[in-house]
Amino acid sequence: MKLPQSSHAAARVSARFDDPNLVAYGGLAPVVRLAERCGLPALVDEHVRLPASKDGTGAFPAAKLMSLVGGMVAGAEDFKSSETVVML
């Protein structure tokens, strides 16, 4: 099974904070890449099983966890706050 990955294929990611056109939440990409390189999605796929439902909400636990990781980095304090980040 192919694991979800970020859309960035760069070997390295760097950031400079001297541009007036900075992107909100631009620091999420390096954190997501780090989590992927550390094998977090594979670990979740190996150990977490969510019951599937008719609308598919129980599927893809690794993708759900990566969304939560992004939400935590962006400052979400709970699941409700994470919903805002996932909608971005």
mmCIF file of C-alpha atoms in Angstrom:
data_model
loop_
_atom_site.group_PDB
_atom_site.id
_atom_site.type_symbol
_atom_site.label_atom_id
_atom_site.label_comp_id
_atom_site.label_asym_id
_atom_site.label_seq_id
_atom_site.Cartn_x
_atom_site.Cartn_y
_atom_site.Cartn_z
ATOM 1 C CA MET A 1 0.000 0.000 0.000
ATOM 2 C CA LYS A 2 1.382 3.408 -0.958
ATOM 3 C CA LEU A 3 1.531 5.807 1.968
ATOM 4 C CA PRO A 4 0.365 9.415 1.680
ATOM 5 C CA GLN A 5 3.277 11.795 1.175
ATOM 6 C CA SER A 6 3.759 15.505 0.835
ATOM 7 C CA SER A 7 3.666 16.943 -2.644
ATOM 8 C CA HIS A 8 7.178 18.334 -2.275
ATOM 9 C CA ALA A 9 9.951 16.259 -3.818
ATOM 10 C CA ALA A 10 12.864 18.451 -2.738
ATOM 11 C CA ALA A 11 15.718 16.710 -0.961
ATOM 12 C CA ARG A 12 15.979 19.679 1.401
ATOM 13 C CA VAL A 13 13.670 22.408 2.500
ATOM 14 C CA SER A 14 14.869 25.799 3.631
ATOM 15 C CA ALA A 15 13.107 28.991 4.665
ATOM 16 C CA ARG A 16 14.035 32.662 4.857
ATOM 17 C CA PHE A 17 11.902 35.132 6.760
ATOM 18 C CA ASP A 18 12.916 38.353 5.002
ATOM 19 C CA ASP A 19 10.313 38.309 2.219
ATOM 20 C CA PRO A 20 7.221 40.538 2.535
ATOM 21 C CA ASN A 21 5.153 37.850 0.745
ATOM 22 C CA LEU A 22 5.513 35.049 3.288
ATOM 23 C CA VAL A 23 2.991 32.231 3.171
ATOM 24 C CA ALA A 24 0.896 31.491 6.246
ATOM 25 C CA TYR A 25 1.757 28.111 7.771
ATOM 26 C CA GLY A 26 4.769 27.814 5.442
ATOM 27 C CA GLY A 27 6.646 25.940 8.171
ATOM 28 C CA LEU A 28 4.338 22.939 7.938
ATOM 29 C CA ALA A 29 6.062 21.377 4.918
ATOM 30 C CA PRO A 30 9.409 20.702 6.674
ATOM 31 C CA VAL A 31 7.662 19.186 9.700
ATOM 32 C CA VAL A 32 5.498 16.913 7.563
ATOM 33 C CA ARG A 33 8.554 15.828 5.562
ATOM 34 C CA LEU A 34 10.416 15.064 8.793
ATOM 35 C CA ALA A 35 7.504 12.974 10.093
ATOM 36 C CA GLU A 36 7.426 11.075 6.781
ATOM 37 C CA ARG A 37 11.191 10.461 6.842
ATOM 38 C CA CYS A 38 10.962 9.190 10.411
ATOM 39 C CA GLY A 39 8.391 6.644 9.268
ATOM 40 C CA LEU A 40 5.440 7.970 11.253
ATOM 41 C CA PRO A 41 2.804 7.117 8.591
ATOM 42 C CA ALA A 42 4.167 3.566 8.223
ATOM 43 C CA LEU A 43 4.181 3.114 11.997
ATOM 44 C CA VAL A 44 0.547 4.214 12.205
ATOM 45 C CA ASP A 45 -0.446 1.922 9.325
ATOM 46 C CA GLU A 46 1.242 -0.959 11.099
ATOM 47 C CA HIS A 47 -0.300 -0.439 14.543
ATOM 48 C CA VAL A 48 -3.571 1.492 14.182
ATOM 49 C CA ARG A 49 -6.799 -0.003 12.877
ATOM 50 C CA LEU A 50 -9.923 2.102 12.657
ATOM 51 C CA PRO A 51 -13.243 0.471 11.877
ATOM 52 C CA ALA A 52 -14.420 1.422 8.395
ATOM 53 C CA SER A 53 -17.782 3.075 8.005
ATOM 54 C CA LYS A 54 -20.037 3.540 5.006
ATOM 55 C CA ASP A 55 -18.761 7.064 4.387
ATOM 56 C CA GLY A 56 -15.066 6.097 4.706
ATOM 57 C CA THR A 57 -14.351 8.031 7.907
ATOM 58 C CA GLY A 58 -12.549 5.071 9.475
ATOM 59 C CA ALA A 59 -10.107 4.678 6.606
ATOM 60 C CA PHE A 60 -6.579 6.048 6.191
ATOM 61 C CA PRO A 61 -5.437 6.523 9.816
ATOM 62 C CA ALA A 62 -1.954 7.644 8.677
ATOM 63 C CA ALA A 63 -3.429 10.514 6.667
ATOM 64 C CA LYS A 64 -5.574 11.535 9.628
ATOM 65 C CA LEU A 65 -2.547 11.512 11.934
ATOM 66 C CA MET A 66 -0.487 13.610 9.523
ATOM 67 C CA SER A 67 -3.311 16.167 9.491
ATOM 68 C CA LEU A 68 -3.198 16.261 13.284
ATOM 69 C CA VAL A 69 0.591 16.705 13.228
ATOM 70 C CA GLY A 70 0.151 19.683 10.910
ATOM 71 C CA GLY A 71 -2.555 21.082 13.141
ATOM 72 C CA MET A 72 -0.384 20.800 16.251
ATOM 73 C CA VAL A 73 2.510 22.574 14.517
ATOM 74 C CA ALA A 74 0.135 25.333 13.392
ATOM 75 C CA GLY A 75 -0.989 25.866 16.976
ATOM 76 C CA ALA A 76 -4.109 23.740 17.317
ATOM 77 C CA GLU A 77 -4.838 22.995 20.948
ATOM 78 C CA ASP A 78 -7.410 20.261 20.405
ATOM 79 C CA PHE A 79 -9.213 18.279 17.693
ATOM 80 C CA LYS A 80 -11.685 21.092 17.041
ATOM 81 C CA SER A 81 -8.810 23.516 16.382
ATOM 82 C CA SER A 82 -7.214 20.980 14.057
ATOM 83 C CA GLU A 83 -10.316 21.003 11.861
ATOM 84 C CA THR A 84 -9.548 24.622 10.982
ATOM 85 C CA VAL A 85 -6.016 23.762 9.854
ATOM 86 C CA VAL A 86 -7.179 20.780 7.782
ATOM 87 C CA MET A 87 -9.586 23.076 5.922
ATOM 88 C CA LEU A 88 -6.749 25.400 4.793
#
